[in-house]
């Protein structure tokens, strides 16, 4: 037995080094972080706990947030996602940039592409001026159901409406069915391969006016290179990049603001 001790020591040290390396990569490397958080960790925890990550976020909000206080709900979601498990909300760091850019836009009609649990919509609801409205589109019925409960608990239902369905189906209905003339601000935060087609759809449907602000999340991680190429290469947009980090991590990410000129 004693003869094996050096081998066991080397093995334990190697495993420990692999663990440290993996931990570092999850913190700083985009693909590893996303694979770990959204595939391995999420699926394993769902199996053990018998409910989805989104339901666990809702439970935490109901137990720790203050009914009718949107800020307390946002803070609860951030606490859960920093301390317990990662989730794909825009997060506190990029969220502060979202708040600032939306505030500067002085928007009356806001569209969000990708609601998830309603975190970013709740942030935006707090910045909106009286009488302004936010429409947020979500095609996953389970996520839309969680977001509805989050909005009800936070007391923002008078400002925020969830439109259930895909962006490609709902955007063309915005004028006639949802009484939108033009949009003042659009937050793009759905699947990244839809950023360009949906931007073009917004243009074709006449929903953008001179000065409409598009703000796109995750343009660096997981990345939206076609979107950056499209808006930066077009004379119709004025672009500004806001460097930041992937939600609840040290991985590099950023938001892109593209202001429609005409
Ligand atoms: C990154 S999450 C949104 C996070 C949310 N904006 C936040 O910060 O709290 C992306 C969401 O977009 C939804 N989604 C993706 N593609 C979509 C599409 N084409 N139409 C509608 N919803 C979509 C997904 O189901 C998911 O809930």
PDB file of C-alpha atoms and ligand atoms in Angstrom:
ATOM      1  CA  UNK A   1       0.000   0.000   0.000  1.00  0.00           C
ATOM      2  CA  UNK A   2       2.787   2.394   1.029  1.00  0.00           C
ATOM      3  CA  UNK A   3       4.419   1.804  -2.358  1.00  0.00           C
ATOM      4  CA  UNK A   4       1.394   3.417  -4.071  1.00  0.00           C
ATOM      5  CA  UNK A   5       1.495   6.608  -2.000  1.00  0.00           C
ATOM      6  CA  UNK A   6       3.777   8.623  -4.367  1.00  0.00           C
ATOM      7  CA  UNK A   7       1.600   7.642  -7.366  1.00  0.00           C
ATOM      8  CA  UNK A   8      -1.576   8.634  -5.498  1.00  0.00           C
ATOM      9  CA  UNK A   9       0.057  11.933  -4.556  1.00  0.00           C
ATOM     10  CA  UNK A  10       0.974  12.713  -8.172  1.00  0.00           C
ATOM     11  CA  UNK A  11      -2.559  11.735  -9.315  1.00  0.00           C
ATOM     12  CA  UNK A  12      -4.258  13.957  -6.716  1.00  0.00           C
ATOM     13  CA  UNK A  13      -1.973  16.877  -7.548  1.00  0.00           C
ATOM     14  CA  UNK A  14      -2.702  16.429 -11.289  1.00  0.00           C
ATOM     15  CA  UNK A  15      -6.458  16.273 -10.686  1.00  0.00           C
ATOM     16  CA  UNK A  16      -6.254  19.387  -8.532  1.00  0.00           C
ATOM     17  CA  UNK A  17      -4.340  21.223 -11.286  1.00  0.00           C
ATOM     18  CA  UNK A  18      -6.940  20.158 -13.906  1.00  0.00           C
ATOM     19  CA  UNK A  19      -9.701  21.385 -11.559  1.00  0.00           C
ATOM     20  CA  UNK A  20      -7.957  24.780 -11.115  1.00  0.00           C
ATOM     21  CA  UNK A  21      -7.444  25.090 -14.877  1.00  0.00           C
ATOM     22  CA  UNK A  22     -11.093  24.261 -15.603  1.00  0.00           C
ATOM     23  CA  UNK A  23     -12.288  26.716 -12.946  1.00  0.00           C
ATOM     24  CA  UNK A  24     -10.120  29.454 -14.473  1.00  0.00           C
ATOM     25  CA  UNK A  25     -11.419  28.651 -17.991  1.00  0.00           C
ATOM     26  CA  UNK A  26     -15.064  28.758 -16.824  1.00  0.00           C
ATOM     27  CA  UNK A  27     -14.362  32.212 -15.386  1.00  0.00           C
ATOM     28  CA  UNK A  28     -12.534  33.698 -18.351  1.00  0.00           C
ATOM     29  CA  UNK A  29     -13.099  31.673 -21.550  1.00  0.00           C
ATOM     30  CA  UNK A  30     -16.366  32.356 -23.365  1.00  0.00           C
ATOM     31  CA  UNK A  31     -17.153  28.945 -24.930  1.00  0.00           C
ATOM     32  CA  UNK A  32     -16.080  26.981 -21.824  1.00  0.00           C
ATOM     33  CA  UNK A  33     -18.126  29.249 -19.541  1.00  0.00           C
ATOM     34  CA  UNK A  34     -21.267  28.962 -21.682  1.00  0.00           C
ATOM     35  CA  UNK A  35     -20.891  25.195 -22.139  1.00  0.00           C
ATOM     36  CA  UNK A  36     -20.361  24.669 -18.407  1.00  0.00           C
ATOM     37  CA  UNK A  37     -23.222  26.930 -17.262  1.00  0.00           C
ATOM     38  CA  UNK A  38     -25.854  26.104 -19.879  1.00  0.00           C
ATOM     39  CA  UNK A  39     -25.154  22.449 -20.617  1.00  0.00           C
ATOM     40  CA  UNK A  40     -23.347  20.624 -17.810  1.00  0.00           C
ATOM     41  CA  UNK A  41     -24.310  22.554 -14.673  1.00  0.00           C
ATOM     42  CA  UNK A  42     -27.898  23.352 -15.704  1.00  0.00           C
ATOM     43  CA  UNK A  43     -28.810  19.840 -16.901  1.00  0.00           C
ATOM     44  CA  UNK A  44     -27.269  18.182 -13.831  1.00  0.00           C
ATOM     45  CA  UNK A  45     -29.044  20.527 -11.388  1.00  0.00           C
ATOM     46  CA  UNK A  46     -32.372  20.156 -13.221  1.00  0.00           C
ATOM     47  CA  UNK A  47     -32.058  16.392 -12.876  1.00  0.00           C
ATOM     48  CA  UNK A  48     -31.216  16.524  -9.169  1.00  0.00           C
ATOM     49  CA  UNK A  49     -33.783  19.188  -8.205  1.00  0.00           C
ATOM     50  CA  UNK A  50     -36.573  18.086 -10.563  1.00  0.00           C
ATOM     51  CA  UNK A  51     -37.337  21.608 -11.767  1.00  0.00           C
ATOM     52  CA  UNK A  52     -35.930  24.085 -14.250  1.00  0.00           C
ATOM     53  CA  UNK A  53     -33.361  26.785 -13.529  1.00  0.00           C
ATOM     54  CA  UNK A  54     -36.002  29.414 -14.375  1.00  0.00           C
ATOM     55  CA  UNK A  55     -38.405  27.944 -11.771  1.00  0.00           C
ATOM     56  CA  UNK A  56     -35.602  28.019  -9.209  1.00  0.00           C
ATOM     57  CA  UNK A  57     -35.016  31.715  -9.997  1.00  0.00           C
ATOM     58  CA  UNK A  58     -38.747  32.419  -9.553  1.00  0.00           C
ATOM     59  CA  UNK A  59     -38.812  30.548  -6.210  1.00  0.00           C
ATOM     60  CA  UNK A  60     -35.857  32.616  -4.988  1.00  0.00           C
ATOM     61  CA  UNK A  61     -37.548  35.857  -6.083  1.00  0.00           C
ATOM     62  CA  UNK A  62     -40.799  34.949  -4.313  1.00  0.00           C
ATOM     63  CA  UNK A  63     -38.891  34.121  -1.126  1.00  0.00           C
ATOM     64  CA  UNK A  64     -36.420  37.005  -1.128  1.00  0.00           C
ATOM     65  CA  UNK A  65     -37.903  39.884  -3.142  1.00  0.00           C
ATOM     66  CA  UNK A  66     -40.397  42.462  -1.915  1.00  0.00           C
ATOM     67  CA  UNK A  67     -43.797  42.327  -3.639  1.00  0.00           C
ATOM     68  CA  UNK A  68     -44.354  45.481  -5.709  1.00  0.00           C
ATOM     69  CA  UNK A  69     -40.691  46.525  -5.541  1.00  0.00           C
ATOM     70  CA  UNK A  70     -39.075  45.936  -8.961  1.00  0.00           C
ATOM     71  CA  UNK A  71     -35.584  46.843  -7.694  1.00  0.00           C
ATOM     72  CA  UNK A  72     -35.745  44.206  -4.976  1.00  0.00           C
ATOM     73  CA  UNK A  73     -36.687  41.621  -7.605  1.00  0.00           C
ATOM     74  CA  UNK A  74     -33.760  42.614  -9.851  1.00  0.00           C
ATOM     75  CA  UNK A  75     -31.418  42.481  -6.825  1.00  0.00           C
ATOM     76  CA  UNK A  76     -32.741  39.036  -5.831  1.00  0.00           C
ATOM     77  CA  UNK A  77     -32.144  37.647  -9.326  1.00  0.00           C
ATOM     78  CA  UNK A  78     -28.595  39.062  -9.336  1.00  0.00           C
ATOM     79  CA  UNK A  79     -27.915  37.567  -5.893  1.00  0.00           C
ATOM     80  CA  UNK A  80     -29.184  34.140  -6.976  1.00  0.00           C
ATOM     81  CA  UNK A  81     -27.210  34.174 -10.230  1.00  0.00           C
ATOM     82  CA  UNK A  82     -23.966  35.360  -8.619  1.00  0.00           C
ATOM     83  CA  UNK A  83     -24.112  33.094  -5.587  1.00  0.00           C
ATOM     84  CA  UNK A  84     -26.048  29.992  -6.655  1.00  0.00           C
ATOM     85  CA  UNK A  85     -26.274  29.424 -10.390  1.00  0.00           C
ATOM     86  CA  UNK A  86     -25.482  31.414 -13.512  1.00  0.00           C
ATOM     87  CA  UNK A  87     -28.340  32.442 -15.852  1.00  0.00           C
ATOM     88  CA  UNK A  88     -28.490  34.339 -19.143  1.00  0.00           C
ATOM     89  CA  UNK A  89     -29.951  37.629 -17.829  1.00  0.00           C
ATOM     90  CA  UNK A  90     -28.137  40.735 -19.072  1.00  0.00           C
ATOM     91  CA  UNK A  91     -26.846  40.917 -15.467  1.00  0.00           C
ATOM     92  CA  UNK A  92     -25.894  43.767 -13.158  1.00  0.00           C
ATOM     93  CA  UNK A  93     -22.741  45.008 -14.948  1.00  0.00           C
ATOM     94  CA  UNK A  94     -24.186  45.283 -18.484  1.00  0.00           C
ATOM     95  CA  UNK A  95     -27.574  46.094 -16.929  1.00  0.00           C
ATOM     96  CA  UNK A  96     -26.172  49.388 -15.627  1.00  0.00           C
ATOM     97  CA  UNK A  97     -25.143  50.252 -19.220  1.00  0.00           C
ATOM     98  CA  UNK A  98     -28.619  49.280 -20.480  1.00  0.00           C
ATOM     99  CA  UNK A  99     -30.222  51.564 -17.850  1.00  0.00           C
ATOM    100  CA  UNK A 100     -27.998  54.494 -18.858  1.00  0.00           C
ATOM    101  CA  UNK A 101     -28.469  54.125 -22.641  1.00  0.00           C
ATOM    102  CA  UNK A 102     -32.261  53.743 -22.224  1.00  0.00           C
ATOM    103  CA  UNK A 103     -32.433  56.769 -19.922  1.00  0.00           C
ATOM    104  CA  UNK A 104     -30.534  58.877 -22.498  1.00  0.00           C
ATOM    105  CA  UNK A 105     -32.948  57.754 -25.242  1.00  0.00           C
ATOM    106  CA  UNK A 106     -35.940  59.252 -23.364  1.00  0.00           C
ATOM    107  CA  UNK A 107     -38.052  56.528 -24.970  1.00  0.00           C
ATOM    108  CA  UNK A 108     -41.844  56.237 -25.031  1.00  0.00           C
ATOM    109  CA  UNK A 109     -42.114  52.951 -26.942  1.00  0.00           C
ATOM    110  CA  UNK A 110     -39.580  50.235 -26.225  1.00  0.00           C
ATOM    111  CA  UNK A 111     -39.263  46.756 -27.726  1.00  0.00           C
ATOM    112  CA  UNK A 112     -37.262  43.897 -26.252  1.00  0.00           C
ATOM    113  CA  UNK A 113     -36.382  40.802 -28.278  1.00  0.00           C
ATOM    114  CA  UNK A 114     -35.942  37.939 -25.773  1.00  0.00           C
ATOM    115  CA  UNK A 115     -37.677  38.185 -22.365  1.00  0.00           C
ATOM    116  CA  UNK A 116     -36.327  35.060 -20.586  1.00  0.00           C
ATOM    117  CA  UNK A 117     -37.304  35.501 -16.861  1.00  0.00           C
ATOM    118  CA  UNK A 118     -37.991  39.215 -17.259  1.00  0.00           C
ATOM    119  CA  UNK A 119     -34.812  40.542 -15.605  1.00  0.00           C
ATOM    120  CA  UNK A 120     -33.846  43.149 -18.245  1.00  0.00           C
ATOM    121  CA  UNK A 121     -37.502  44.134 -18.734  1.00  0.00           C
ATOM    122  CA  UNK A 122     -37.721  44.869 -15.008  1.00  0.00           C
ATOM    123  CA  UNK A 123     -34.591  47.015 -15.189  1.00  0.00           C
ATOM    124  CA  UNK A 124     -36.039  48.926 -18.149  1.00  0.00           C
ATOM    125  CA  UNK A 125     -39.445  49.322 -16.459  1.00  0.00           C
ATOM    126  CA  UNK A 126     -37.734  51.230 -13.637  1.00  0.00           C
ATOM    127  CA  UNK A 127     -36.075  53.667 -16.058  1.00  0.00           C
ATOM    128  CA  UNK A 128     -39.138  54.304 -18.260  1.00  0.00           C
ATOM    129  CA  UNK A 129     -40.793  57.692 -17.927  1.00  0.00           C
ATOM    130  CA  UNK A 130     -44.483  57.837 -16.916  1.00  0.00           C
ATOM    131  CA  UNK A 131     -46.769  56.733 -19.753  1.00  0.00           C
ATOM    132  CA  UNK A 132     -44.012  54.909 -21.640  1.00  0.00           C
ATOM    133  CA  UNK A 133     -44.490  51.222 -22.494  1.00  0.00           C
ATOM    134  CA  UNK A 134     -42.292  48.199 -23.040  1.00  0.00           C
ATOM    135  CA  UNK A 135     -43.262  45.283 -25.277  1.00  0.00           C
ATOM    136  CA  UNK A 136     -41.120  42.178 -24.794  1.00  0.00           C
ATOM    137  CA  UNK A 137     -41.177  39.158 -27.131  1.00  0.00           C
ATOM    138  CA  UNK A 138     -40.570  35.578 -25.957  1.00  0.00           C
ATOM    139  CA  UNK A 139     -41.144  32.346 -27.898  1.00  0.00           C
ATOM    140  CA  UNK A 140     -40.467  29.823 -25.131  1.00  0.00           C
ATOM    141  CA  UNK A 141     -43.820  29.320 -23.309  1.00  0.00           C
ATOM    142  CA  UNK A 142     -42.129  28.146 -20.079  1.00  0.00           C
ATOM    143  CA  UNK A 143     -39.934  31.271 -19.952  1.00  0.00           C
ATOM    144  CA  UNK A 144     -42.891  33.542 -20.785  1.00  0.00           C
ATOM    145  CA  UNK A 145     -44.866  31.944 -17.948  1.00  0.00           C
ATOM    146  CA  UNK A 146     -42.061  32.595 -15.435  1.00  0.00           C
ATOM    147  CA  UNK A 147     -41.656  36.195 -16.668  1.00  0.00           C
ATOM    148  CA  UNK A 148     -45.404  36.836 -16.253  1.00  0.00           C
ATOM    149  CA  UNK A 149     -45.213  35.745 -12.610  1.00  0.00           C
ATOM    150  CA  UNK A 150     -42.084  37.863 -12.074  1.00  0.00           C
ATOM    151  CA  UNK A 151     -43.812  40.948 -13.584  1.00  0.00           C
ATOM    152  CA  UNK A 152     -46.943  40.340 -11.479  1.00  0.00           C
ATOM    153  CA  UNK A 153     -44.875  40.041  -8.287  1.00  0.00           C
ATOM    154  CA  UNK A 154     -42.823  43.158  -9.144  1.00  0.00           C
ATOM    155  CA  UNK A 155     -45.972  45.141  -9.988  1.00  0.00           C
ATOM    156  CA  UNK A 156     -44.903  46.316 -13.462  1.00  0.00           C
ATOM    157  CA  UNK A 157     -47.784  44.889 -15.520  1.00  0.00           C
ATOM    158  CA  UNK A 158     -49.079  48.379 -16.362  1.00  0.00           C
ATOM    159  CA  UNK A 159     -45.769  49.177 -18.135  1.00  0.00           C
ATOM    160  CA  UNK A 160     -44.636  45.830 -19.527  1.00  0.00           C
ATOM    161  CA  UNK A 161     -46.498  43.502 -21.921  1.00  0.00           C
ATOM    162  CA  UNK A 162     -45.216  40.096 -22.957  1.00  0.00           C
ATOM    163  CA  UNK A 163     -45.918  39.150 -26.547  1.00  0.00           C
ATOM    164  CA  UNK A 164     -45.665  35.386 -26.844  1.00  0.00           C
ATOM    165  CA  UNK A 165     -44.312  34.031 -30.105  1.00  0.00           C
ATOM    166  CA  UNK A 166     -41.282  34.375 -32.332  1.00  0.00           C
ATOM    167  CA  UNK A 167     -39.816  37.753 -33.214  1.00  0.00           C
ATOM    168  CA  UNK A 168     -40.119  36.940 -36.928  1.00  0.00           C
ATOM    169  CA  UNK A 169     -43.900  36.473 -36.518  1.00  0.00           C
ATOM    170  CA  UNK A 170     -44.591  39.295 -34.061  1.00  0.00           C
ATOM    171  CA  UNK A 171     -42.481  42.162 -35.476  1.00  0.00           C
ATOM    172  CA  UNK A 172     -44.643  42.413 -38.642  1.00  0.00           C
ATOM    173  CA  UNK A 173     -47.782  42.590 -36.422  1.00  0.00           C
ATOM    174  CA  UNK A 174     -46.552  45.413 -34.167  1.00  0.00           C
ATOM    175  CA  UNK A 175     -48.148  48.294 -36.082  1.00  0.00           C
ATOM    176  CA  UNK A 176     -51.615  46.845 -36.627  1.00  0.00           C
ATOM    177  CA  UNK A 177     -52.058  44.481 -33.696  1.00  0.00           C
ATOM    178  CA  UNK A 178     -50.117  46.311 -30.977  1.00  0.00           C
ATOM    179  CA  UNK A 179     -50.707  49.911 -31.963  1.00  0.00           C
ATOM    180  CA  UNK A 180     -47.024  50.795 -32.484  1.00  0.00           C
ATOM    181  CA  UNK A 181     -46.182  53.685 -34.820  1.00  0.00           C
ATOM    182  CA  UNK A 182     -42.383  53.690 -34.556  1.00  0.00           C
ATOM    183  CA  UNK A 183     -40.047  52.406 -31.851  1.00  0.00           C
ATOM    184  CA  UNK A 184     -37.773  54.665 -29.800  1.00  0.00           C
ATOM    185  CA  UNK A 185     -35.580  51.930 -28.355  1.00  0.00           C
ATOM    186  CA  UNK A 186     -34.999  48.256 -29.152  1.00  0.00           C
ATOM    187  CA  UNK A 187     -33.056  45.872 -26.899  1.00  0.00           C
ATOM    188  CA  UNK A 188     -31.819  42.848 -28.879  1.00  0.00           C
ATOM    189  CA  UNK A 189     -31.133  39.944 -26.553  1.00  0.00           C
ATOM    190  CA  UNK A 190     -32.530  36.814 -28.213  1.00  0.00           C
ATOM    191  CA  UNK A 191     -30.702  34.129 -30.238  1.00  0.00           C
ATOM    192  CA  UNK A 192     -27.764  35.806 -31.933  1.00  0.00           C
ATOM    193  CA  UNK A 193     -28.462  34.464 -35.450  1.00  0.00           C
ATOM    194  CA  UNK A 194     -31.697  36.517 -35.445  1.00  0.00           C
ATOM    195  CA  UNK A 195     -30.027  39.905 -34.769  1.00  0.00           C
ATOM    196  CA  UNK A 196     -29.448  40.757 -38.450  1.00  0.00           C
ATOM    197  CA  UNK A 197     -32.702  39.307 -39.912  1.00  0.00           C
ATOM    198  CA  UNK A 198     -34.770  41.009 -37.185  1.00  0.00           C
ATOM    199  CA  UNK A 199     -32.963  44.341 -37.629  1.00  0.00           C
ATOM    200  CA  UNK A 200     -33.761  44.153 -41.352  1.00  0.00           C
ATOM    201  CA  UNK A 201     -37.363  43.192 -40.514  1.00  0.00           C
ATOM    202  CA  UNK A 202     -37.698  46.232 -38.218  1.00  0.00           C
ATOM    203  CA  UNK A 203     -36.424  48.423 -41.088  1.00  0.00           C
ATOM    204  CA  UNK A 204     -38.750  46.818 -43.676  1.00  0.00           C
ATOM    205  CA  UNK A 205     -41.793  47.138 -41.403  1.00  0.00           C
ATOM    206  CA  UNK A 206     -41.151  50.893 -41.010  1.00  0.00           C
ATOM    207  CA  UNK A 207     -40.703  50.563 -37.243  1.00  0.00           C
ATOM    208  CA  UNK A 208     -37.446  52.558 -37.059  1.00  0.00           C
ATOM    209  CA  UNK A 209     -37.388  56.365 -37.210  1.00  0.00           C
ATOM    210  CA  UNK A 210     -34.493  58.814 -37.324  1.00  0.00           C
ATOM    211  CA  UNK A 211     -32.920  58.443 -33.863  1.00  0.00           C
ATOM    212  CA  UNK A 212     -34.288  55.003 -32.896  1.00  0.00           C
ATOM    213  CA  UNK A 213     -31.704  53.364 -30.644  1.00  0.00           C
ATOM    214  CA  UNK A 214     -30.874  49.679 -31.103  1.00  0.00           C
ATOM    215  CA  UNK A 215     -28.886  48.179 -28.228  1.00  0.00           C
ATOM    216  CA  UNK A 216     -27.585  44.637 -28.753  1.00  0.00           C
ATOM    217  CA  UNK A 217     -26.310  42.386 -25.961  1.00  0.00           C
ATOM    218  CA  UNK A 218     -23.630  39.673 -26.168  1.00  0.00           C
ATOM    219  CA  UNK A 219     -21.983  41.024 -29.300  1.00  0.00           C
ATOM    220  CA  UNK A 220     -18.607  39.655 -28.114  1.00  0.00           C
ATOM    221  CA  UNK A 221     -19.632  36.600 -26.069  1.00  0.00           C
ATOM    222  CA  UNK A 222     -21.098  34.357 -27.421  1.00  0.00           C
ATOM    223  CA  UNK A 223     -20.751  36.996 -30.174  1.00  0.00           C
ATOM    224  CA  UNK A 224     -22.784  38.531 -32.983  1.00  0.00           C
ATOM    225  CA  UNK A 225     -20.134  39.253 -35.670  1.00  0.00           C
ATOM    226  CA  UNK A 226     -22.649  39.469 -38.557  1.00  0.00           C
ATOM    227  CA  UNK A 227     -24.656  42.073 -36.636  1.00  0.00           C
ATOM    228  CA  UNK A 228     -21.535  44.154 -35.887  1.00  0.00           C
ATOM    229  CA  UNK A 229     -20.528  43.932 -39.554  1.00  0.00           C
ATOM    230  CA  UNK A 230     -24.042  44.909 -40.691  1.00  0.00           C
ATOM    231  CA  UNK A 231     -24.573  47.983 -38.486  1.00  0.00           C
ATOM    232  CA  UNK A 232     -20.965  49.198 -38.495  1.00  0.00           C
ATOM    233  CA  UNK A 233     -20.751  48.818 -42.274  1.00  0.00           C
ATOM    234  CA  UNK A 234     -24.026  50.631 -42.962  1.00  0.00           C
ATOM    235  CA  UNK A 235     -24.298  54.388 -43.513  1.00  0.00           C
ATOM    236  CA  UNK A 236     -27.780  54.152 -41.930  1.00  0.00           C
ATOM    237  CA  UNK A 237     -26.405  53.616 -38.402  1.00  0.00           C
ATOM    238  CA  UNK A 238     -24.127  55.459 -35.964  1.00  0.00           C
ATOM    239  CA  UNK A 239     -22.475  52.875 -33.722  1.00  0.00           C
ATOM    240  CA  UNK A 240     -20.936  52.928 -30.245  1.00  0.00           C
ATOM    241  CA  UNK A 241     -19.420  49.944 -28.449  1.00  0.00           C
ATOM    242  CA  UNK A 242     -19.672  49.470 -24.678  1.00  0.00           C
ATOM    243  CA  UNK A 243     -17.054  46.947 -23.481  1.00  0.00           C
ATOM    244  CA  UNK A 244     -18.120  44.866 -20.499  1.00  0.00           C
ATOM    245  CA  UNK A 245     -18.239  41.250 -19.288  1.00  0.00           C
ATOM    246  CA  UNK A 246     -20.517  38.292 -19.857  1.00  0.00           C
ATOM    247  CA  UNK A 247     -23.167  38.289 -17.112  1.00  0.00           C
ATOM    248  CA  UNK A 248     -21.909  37.180 -13.703  1.00  0.00           C
ATOM    249  CA  UNK A 249     -18.410  36.369 -15.032  1.00  0.00           C
ATOM    250  CA  UNK A 250     -15.023  37.771 -16.025  1.00  0.00           C
ATOM    251  CA  UNK A 251     -15.418  36.718 -19.685  1.00  0.00           C
ATOM    252  CA  UNK A 252     -15.145  39.675 -22.102  1.00  0.00           C
ATOM    253  CA  UNK A 253     -18.410  40.798 -23.658  1.00  0.00           C
ATOM    254  CA  UNK A 254     -19.963  44.063 -24.803  1.00  0.00           C
ATOM    255  CA  UNK A 255     -23.083  45.909 -25.895  1.00  0.00           C
ATOM    256  CA  UNK A 256     -23.377  47.638 -29.263  1.00  0.00           C
ATOM    257  CA  UNK A 257     -25.517  50.744 -29.681  1.00  0.00           C
ATOM    258  CA  UNK A 258     -26.632  51.447 -33.242  1.00  0.00           C
ATOM    259  CA  UNK A 259     -28.633  54.652 -33.768  1.00  0.00           C
ATOM    260  CA  UNK A 260     -30.782  54.586 -36.923  1.00  0.00           C
ATOM    261  CA  UNK A 261     -30.165  57.683 -39.068  1.00  0.00           C
ATOM    262  CA  UNK A 262     -32.752  57.184 -41.788  1.00  0.00           C
TER     263      UNK A 262
HETATM  264  C1  LIG B   1     -30.534  35.821 -23.365  1.00  0.00           C
HETATM  265  S1  LIG B   1     -32.196  35.414 -23.020  1.00  0.00           S
HETATM  266  C2  LIG B   1     -32.916  36.995 -22.716  1.00  0.00           C
HETATM  267  C3  LIG B   1     -32.462  37.598 -21.424  1.00  0.00           C
HETATM  268  C4  LIG B   1     -33.261  38.803 -21.003  1.00  0.00           C
HETATM  269  N1  LIG B   1     -33.274  39.822 -22.022  1.00  0.00           N
HETATM  270  C5  LIG B   1     -32.659  39.381 -19.751  1.00  0.00           C
HETATM  271  O1  LIG B   1     -31.597  40.021 -19.848  1.00  0.00           O
HETATM  272  O2  LIG B   1     -33.211  39.184 -18.670  1.00  0.00           O
HETATM  273  C6  LIG B   1     -32.824  35.029 -24.629  1.00  0.00           C
HETATM  274  C7  LIG B   1     -34.310  34.704 -24.665  1.00  0.00           C
HETATM  275  O3  LIG B   1     -34.751  34.918 -26.019  1.00  0.00           O
HETATM  276  C8  LIG B   1     -35.687  33.920 -26.362  1.00  0.00           C
HETATM  277  N2  LIG B   1     -35.658  33.857 -27.849  1.00  0.00           N
HETATM  278  C9  LIG B   1     -34.632  33.456 -28.620  1.00  0.00           C
HETATM  279  N3  LIG B   1     -34.900  33.622 -29.924  1.00  0.00           N
HETATM  280  C10 LIG B   1     -36.161  34.129 -29.998  1.00  0.00           C
HETATM  281  C11 LIG B   1     -37.007  34.500 -31.070  1.00  0.00           C
HETATM  282  N4  LIG B   1     -36.606  34.408 -32.339  1.00  0.00           N
HETATM  283  N5  LIG B   1     -38.238  34.959 -30.779  1.00  0.00           N
HETATM  284  C12 LIG B   1     -38.644  35.077 -29.475  1.00  0.00           C
HETATM  285  N6  LIG B   1     -37.874  34.744 -28.412  1.00  0.00           N
HETATM  286  C13 LIG B   1     -36.646  34.282 -28.662  1.00  0.00           C
HETATM  287  C14 LIG B   1     -35.184  32.668 -25.648  1.00  0.00           C
HETATM  288  O4  LIG B   1     -36.209  31.721 -25.467  1.00  0.00           O
HETATM  289  C15 LIG B   1     -34.659  33.260 -24.326  1.00  0.00           C
HETATM  290  O5  LIG B   1     -35.653  33.224 -23.322  1.00  0.00           O
END
